[in-house]
Short mmCIF file of C-alpha atoms in Angstrom, two decimals:
data_model
loop_
_atom_site.label_atom_id
_atom_site.label_comp_id
_atom_site.label_asym_id
_atom_site.label_seq_id
_atom_site.Cartn_x
_atom_site.Cartn_y
_atom_site.Cartn_z
CA MET A 8 73.80 37.22 -18.80
CA LEU A 9 77.24 36.65 -17.51
CA LEU A 10 77.88 35.80 -14.01
CA THR A 11 81.35 36.13 -12.57
CA GLY A 12 82.62 34.80 -9.44
CA ALA A 13 79.89 32.23 -10.22
CA THR A 14 81.37 29.31 -7.79
CA GLY A 15 81.25 31.49 -4.64
CA TYR A 16 78.76 31.73 -1.82
CA ILE A 17 76.80 34.97 -3.12
CA ALA A 18 76.62 33.28 -6.35
CA SER A 19 75.18 30.02 -4.88
CA GLN A 20 72.44 32.03 -3.26
CA LEU A 21 71.46 33.70 -6.75
CA LEU A 22 72.04 31.06 -9.13
CA PRO A 23 68.46 29.16 -8.33
CA VAL A 24 66.54 32.16 -9.68
CA LEU A 25 68.97 33.08 -12.30
CA ARG A 26 69.12 29.75 -14.08
CA GLU A 27 65.14 30.21 -14.15
CA ARG A 28 65.35 33.44 -15.64
CA TYR A 29 68.15 33.84 -17.94
CA GLU A 30 70.46 32.08 -20.57
CA LEU A 31 73.72 32.08 -18.38
CA SER A 32 77.48 32.21 -18.98
CA LEU A 33 79.13 31.56 -15.49
CA VAL A 34 83.06 32.19 -15.27
CA ASP A 35 85.37 31.82 -12.08
CA VAL A 36 88.68 30.97 -11.58
CA ARG A 37 87.53 27.39 -10.54
CA THR A 38 84.73 25.30 -11.23
CA THR A 39 83.90 23.92 -8.11
CA ASP A 40 82.46 25.49 -5.08
CA ALA A 41 83.94 25.85 -1.38
CA THR A 42 82.89 22.11 -0.64
CA GLY A 43 84.74 20.76 -4.07
CA GLN A 44 81.32 20.15 -5.70
CA ALA A 45 81.24 21.07 -9.42
CA VAL A 46 79.03 24.15 -10.32
CA GLU A 47 77.08 23.17 -13.40
CA GLY A 48 78.07 25.34 -16.57
CA ALA A 49 81.13 27.13 -14.85
CA GLN A 50 83.92 27.78 -17.12
CA GLN A 51 87.55 28.90 -15.83
CA ALA A 52 88.36 32.16 -16.59
CA ASP A 53 90.77 34.51 -14.38
CA LEU A 54 89.50 38.30 -14.96
CA LEU A 55 93.06 39.39 -13.73
CA GLU A 56 95.19 37.20 -15.64
CA ASP A 57 93.74 36.10 -18.67
CA SER A 58 94.34 38.30 -21.90
CA ASP A 59 91.71 40.59 -23.29
CA ASP A 60 90.97 38.63 -26.15
CA ALA A 61 90.05 35.39 -24.00
CA LEU A 62 87.84 37.67 -21.81
CA ARG A 63 86.29 39.32 -24.74
CA ALA A 64 84.71 36.03 -25.98
CA HIS A 65 82.61 35.85 -22.51
CA PHE A 66 81.11 39.42 -23.05
CA LYS A 67 80.21 38.88 -26.41
CA GLY A 68 76.57 39.18 -27.01
CA VAL A 69 75.58 39.61 -23.28
CA ASP A 70 72.77 41.92 -22.18
CA ALA A 71 73.95 41.72 -18.49
CA VAL A 72 76.82 41.26 -16.49
CA VAL A 73 76.60 40.62 -12.43
CA HIS A 74 80.07 40.85 -11.15
CA LEU A 75 80.45 38.97 -7.87
CA GLY A 76 84.23 37.93 -8.80
CA TYR A 77 86.56 38.57 -5.72
CA TYR A 78 90.35 38.17 -5.37
CA ARG A 79 91.08 36.88 -1.92
CA PRO A 80 94.67 36.50 -0.65
CA VAL A 81 95.30 32.93 0.42
CA HIS A 82 96.40 34.31 3.93
CA LEU A 83 93.64 36.61 4.82
CA GLY A 84 89.98 36.35 5.02
CA VAL A 85 87.41 38.62 3.30
CA THR A 86 87.15 41.53 5.64
CA GLY A 87 88.78 42.23 8.92
CA ALA A 88 92.45 43.75 10.14
CA GLY A 89 95.68 42.92 8.35
CA LYS A 90 94.97 43.75 4.79
CA SER A 91 97.34 46.07 2.89
CA TYR A 92 96.46 48.28 -0.43
CA LEU A 93 98.13 45.66 -2.21
CA ASP A 94 95.91 42.68 -1.05
CA GLU A 95 92.65 44.57 -2.19
CA ARG A 96 94.12 46.42 -5.36
CA PRO A 97 93.51 43.53 -7.51
CA ASN A 98 89.87 43.54 -6.94
CA VAL A 99 89.94 47.37 -8.23
CA ASP A 100 91.96 46.27 -11.35
CA MET A 101 89.20 43.20 -11.61
CA ALA A 102 85.88 45.81 -11.62
CA GLU A 103 87.87 47.95 -13.97
CA ARG A 104 88.29 45.04 -16.46
CA VAL A 105 84.66 43.85 -16.03
CA LEU A 106 83.21 47.52 -16.73
CA ARG A 107 85.74 48.03 -19.71
CA HIS A 108 84.62 44.88 -21.29
CA ALA A 109 80.91 45.44 -20.54
CA LEU A 110 81.33 48.67 -22.27
CA ASP A 111 83.14 47.53 -25.22
CA ALA A 112 80.69 44.77 -25.71
CA ASP A 113 77.51 47.03 -25.58
CA VAL A 114 76.40 45.35 -22.60
CA LYS A 115 73.37 47.37 -21.09
CA ARG A 116 73.59 46.77 -17.23
CA VAL A 117 76.21 45.93 -15.10
CA VAL A 118 75.58 44.75 -11.37
CA VAL A 119 78.20 44.89 -8.83
CA ALA A 120 78.60 43.11 -5.58
CA SER A 121 79.58 46.25 -3.33
CA SER A 122 79.28 46.01 0.34
CA ASN A 123 77.99 47.82 3.41
CA HIS A 124 81.80 48.22 4.27
CA ALA A 125 81.95 51.36 1.56
CA ALA A 126 80.42 53.13 4.43
CA ASP A 127 81.68 51.05 7.35
CA TRP A 128 83.07 53.94 9.30
CA TYR A 129 79.86 55.26 9.96
CA GLU A 130 78.49 52.13 11.82
CA PRO A 131 80.13 53.07 15.23
CA LEU A 132 78.34 56.22 15.28
CA VAL A 133 75.02 54.45 14.59
CA HIS A 134 75.81 51.76 17.31
CA ALA A 135 76.60 54.43 19.70
CA ARG A 136 73.34 55.92 18.84
CA GLN A 137 74.84 59.08 17.32
CA LEU A 138 73.26 58.61 13.87
CA GLU A 139 70.04 56.60 13.04
CA LEU A 140 70.34 55.91 9.42
CA ILE A 141 72.85 55.73 6.72
CA GLY A 142 71.75 55.95 3.07
CA PRO A 143 73.54 55.81 -0.27
CA ASP A 144 73.49 59.45 -0.58
CA ASP A 145 75.68 59.73 2.46
CA PRO A 146 79.56 60.17 1.33
CA PRO A 147 81.12 56.89 1.39
CA ARG A 148 83.57 56.50 4.09
CA SER A 149 85.63 53.34 5.30
CA ASP A 150 88.74 53.07 7.69
CA ASN A 151 89.94 49.82 6.11
CA TYR A 152 91.27 48.54 2.55
CA TYR A 153 88.39 46.31 2.00
CA GLY A 154 85.81 49.02 2.21
CA TRP A 155 88.22 51.38 0.23
CA ALA A 156 88.10 48.96 -2.53
CA LYS A 157 84.53 48.94 -2.68
CA ILE A 158 84.49 52.63 -2.87
CA ALA A 159 86.70 52.57 -5.67
CA TYR A 160 84.21 49.88 -7.62
CA GLU A 161 81.49 52.73 -6.90
CA ALA A 162 83.50 55.33 -8.31
CA LEU A 163 84.38 53.61 -11.36
CA GLY A 164 80.90 52.58 -11.83
CA PHE A 165 79.79 56.06 -11.82
CA MET A 166 82.41 56.88 -14.44
CA TYR A 167 81.23 54.34 -16.98
CA ALA A 168 77.70 55.26 -16.18
CA CYS A 169 77.93 58.99 -16.90
CA GLY A 170 79.12 58.61 -20.50
CA ALA A 171 82.80 59.47 -20.10
CA PHE A 172 83.65 56.78 -22.19
CA GLY A 173 81.46 57.38 -25.22
CA ARG A 174 78.18 55.89 -24.01
CA LYS A 175 76.16 55.45 -20.67
CA LEU A 176 76.44 51.93 -19.21
CA GLY A 177 73.91 51.25 -16.50
CA VAL A 178 75.45 50.16 -13.45
CA VAL A 179 73.98 49.21 -10.05
CA GLN A 180 76.19 48.58 -6.96
CA MET A 181 74.55 46.27 -4.46
CA ARG A 182 75.95 47.07 -0.89
CA ILE A 183 75.44 43.61 0.50
CA GLY A 184 74.61 43.38 4.17
CA ALA A 185 74.70 40.19 6.02
CA PRO A 186 73.48 37.70 3.63
CA ARG A 187 73.38 34.56 6.06
CA GLU A 188 71.28 32.87 8.32
CA ILE A 189 71.65 34.17 11.98
CA ASP A 190 72.93 31.67 14.43
CA GLY A 191 71.77 32.79 17.97
CA THR A 192 74.40 30.69 19.68
CA GLN A 193 77.06 32.74 18.22
CA PHE A 194 75.69 35.75 20.15
CA VAL A 195 75.20 34.82 23.65
CA ALA A 196 76.36 37.81 26.03
CA LYS A 197 76.89 39.94 22.81
CA PRO A 198 73.97 41.85 22.48
CA ALA A 199 75.51 44.84 20.34
CA ALA A 200 76.80 42.69 17.56
CA TYR A 201 73.59 40.61 17.53
CA LYS A 202 71.47 43.75 16.87
CA ARG A 203 73.95 44.60 14.34
CA ASP A 204 73.60 41.49 12.41
CA LEU A 205 69.70 41.48 12.79
CA GLY A 206 69.66 45.04 11.16
CA ALA A 207 72.23 44.08 8.45
CA TYR A 208 70.40 40.65 7.93
CA LEU A 209 69.57 39.72 3.87
CA SER A 210 67.61 36.69 3.13
CA ALA A 211 68.54 34.39 0.30
CA ARG A 212 64.95 35.18 -1.58
CA ASP A 213 65.43 39.32 -0.78
CA LEU A 214 69.04 39.03 -2.45
CA GLN A 215 67.68 37.36 -5.45
CA GLN A 216 64.73 39.79 -5.79
CA LEU A 217 67.20 42.79 -5.18
CA CYS A 218 69.56 41.46 -7.93
CA VAL A 219 66.78 40.54 -10.37
CA ARG A 220 65.04 43.91 -10.22
CA SER A 221 68.46 45.64 -10.55
CA ILE A 222 68.95 43.78 -13.86
CA GLU A 223 65.58 44.10 -15.13
CA THR A 224 64.25 47.44 -14.18
CA GLU A 225 64.34 49.36 -17.37
CA HIS A 226 65.12 52.98 -16.01
CA ILE A 227 67.56 53.51 -13.28
CA GLU A 228 68.81 57.09 -13.84
CA ASP A 229 69.11 59.35 -10.98
CA ARG A 230 67.79 62.85 -11.04
CA TRP A 231 70.94 63.93 -13.37
CA ASN A 232 69.83 61.25 -15.89
CA VAL A 233 72.97 59.28 -15.01
CA PRO A 234 72.14 55.28 -15.14
CA PHE A 235 73.67 54.51 -11.69
CA GLN A 236 72.42 53.33 -8.38
CA ILE A 237 73.63 52.36 -5.08
CA PHE A 238 71.42 49.86 -3.23
CA TYR A 239 71.84 48.60 0.13
CA GLY A 240 71.38 45.05 0.14
CA ILE A 241 69.03 44.29 3.37
CA SER A 242 65.94 42.56 4.05
CA ASN A 243 62.86 44.39 5.48
CA ASN A 244 64.50 44.66 8.83
CA THR A 245 62.85 46.19 11.97
CA ARG A 246 66.47 47.20 13.30
CA ALA A 247 67.50 48.33 9.82
CA PHE A 248 70.26 50.94 9.96
CA TRP A 249 70.84 51.28 6.41
CA SER A 250 68.35 52.84 4.03
CA ILE A 251 66.60 50.85 1.15
CA ALA A 252 64.09 53.72 0.23
CA ASN A 253 65.72 54.61 -2.97
CA ALA A 254 65.72 50.47 -3.95
CA ARG A 255 62.02 50.83 -3.10
CA ARG A 256 61.20 53.76 -5.21
CA VAL A 257 63.64 52.99 -8.41
CA ILE A 258 63.43 49.47 -8.60
CA GLY A 259 60.39 48.56 -6.77
CA TYR A 260 62.42 46.21 -4.22
CA ASP A 261 59.75 45.10 -1.86
CA PRO A 262 62.01 42.71 0.64
CA GLN A 263 59.57 39.78 2.19
CA ASP A 264 61.60 38.97 5.48
CA ASP A 265 62.23 40.68 8.84
CA SER A 266 64.85 39.55 10.95
CA GLU A 267 62.79 40.68 13.83
CA ILE A 268 60.16 38.20 13.03
CA LYS A 269 62.14 35.35 11.64
CA TYR A 270 64.56 35.42 14.63
CA ALA A 271 61.65 36.30 17.41
CA ALA A 272 62.54 33.54 19.80
CA ASP A 273 66.34 34.04 19.88
CA ILE A 274 65.50 37.92 20.31
CA ARG A 275 63.57 37.20 23.23
CA ARG A 276 66.24 35.06 24.71
CA LEU A 277 69.42 37.13 24.00
CA LEU A 278 67.97 40.41 24.23
CA VAL A 279 64.46 40.90 25.93
CA ASP A 280 64.73 38.45 28.57
CA ASP A 281 68.07 40.16 29.61
CA ALA A 282 66.60 43.72 29.22
CA HIS A 283 68.91 44.75 26.26
CA THR A 284 67.42 47.78 25.40
CA GLY A 285 67.34 49.90 22.06
CA ARG A 286 67.27 48.99 18.22
CA VAL A 287 71.12 49.04 17.94
CA GLY A 288 74.31 49.04 20.11
CA ALA A 289 74.74 48.32 23.82
CA ASP A 290 72.83 49.45 26.52
#
C-alpha cells in the first residue's frame, strides 16, 4: 500500500495500524514529522514537481493508495480566510496526478483525505438550527477555496470511479471532521464552538477503523454500480450533525467513541452548569 503525506498529522494517527496490516510504501516532501523526528520508512517524493517517471515507481505493484498529501503555502494555515485560488490549486493538481498514476498502475482502491469543509457552507444553518443533519448526498457547498479544493477532489474521484478513463477505479473520499482531542480550556464562554467540536470529533481509533474499512471492504459500489463513496469521518457522537449512515451500511463502520461520554466532565462544567441548551449552536 502507498501512503502519501506520510509524515503529516493524519498519517501519524493512521500509521500504527497501517504498519501492522500492510506492506507500506511511505512518501512525502520530507522524511521527518513536524517535530523533526524521522518517520521510519518515509521516502522523499514531490507529487507536484517530480516527473511522471519518478512517481510511477511508487505506484508500481500497489493494491491501494491512501492519499493524505497536502500542499500548504508557507505563509498560510490549512483552512481559514486569506487563501486564494492559486493557493489551493496545487492540491487539485496533486489529487489528479495521484488518481491518474493509480489508474495507470492498476491500483484497485484509492482512499482520499477530503474534509468536512467540502460542505461547510451548510454549517451556519445547522448551528442556527435551521438544518438538523448534513449527509454525503447533499450537494457539496463551500464558501472558501479550501473547501472548493476538496469538492474538486471528490469530482475528480467520481470521474475516475465511473470508468471514464477505461476502467473503474475504486475511490473513497473521507470527509474528515475534527481529528484531535478536545481541550475544554480552549472553549470557556464559547458554547457554540464547543458544541461544534463535540459534534465533529473523530478519535484516532475511529479514524483508523474508517480508513482500514475503506481500504478493505470489497464492494463499495453505489446504486449505479460506481465504486465511489463519500464518508464523513466522525466518531459516534451524540451531537453529530453529519450523517455516517452510509459508512455504517457500506463498509460496516462502527465507531467506538462518543465525545459526549469522553468529555462528560467538561460538558457539565462548560455547558450544563451554565445552562447552554441545545445539541448545537448558540442558546
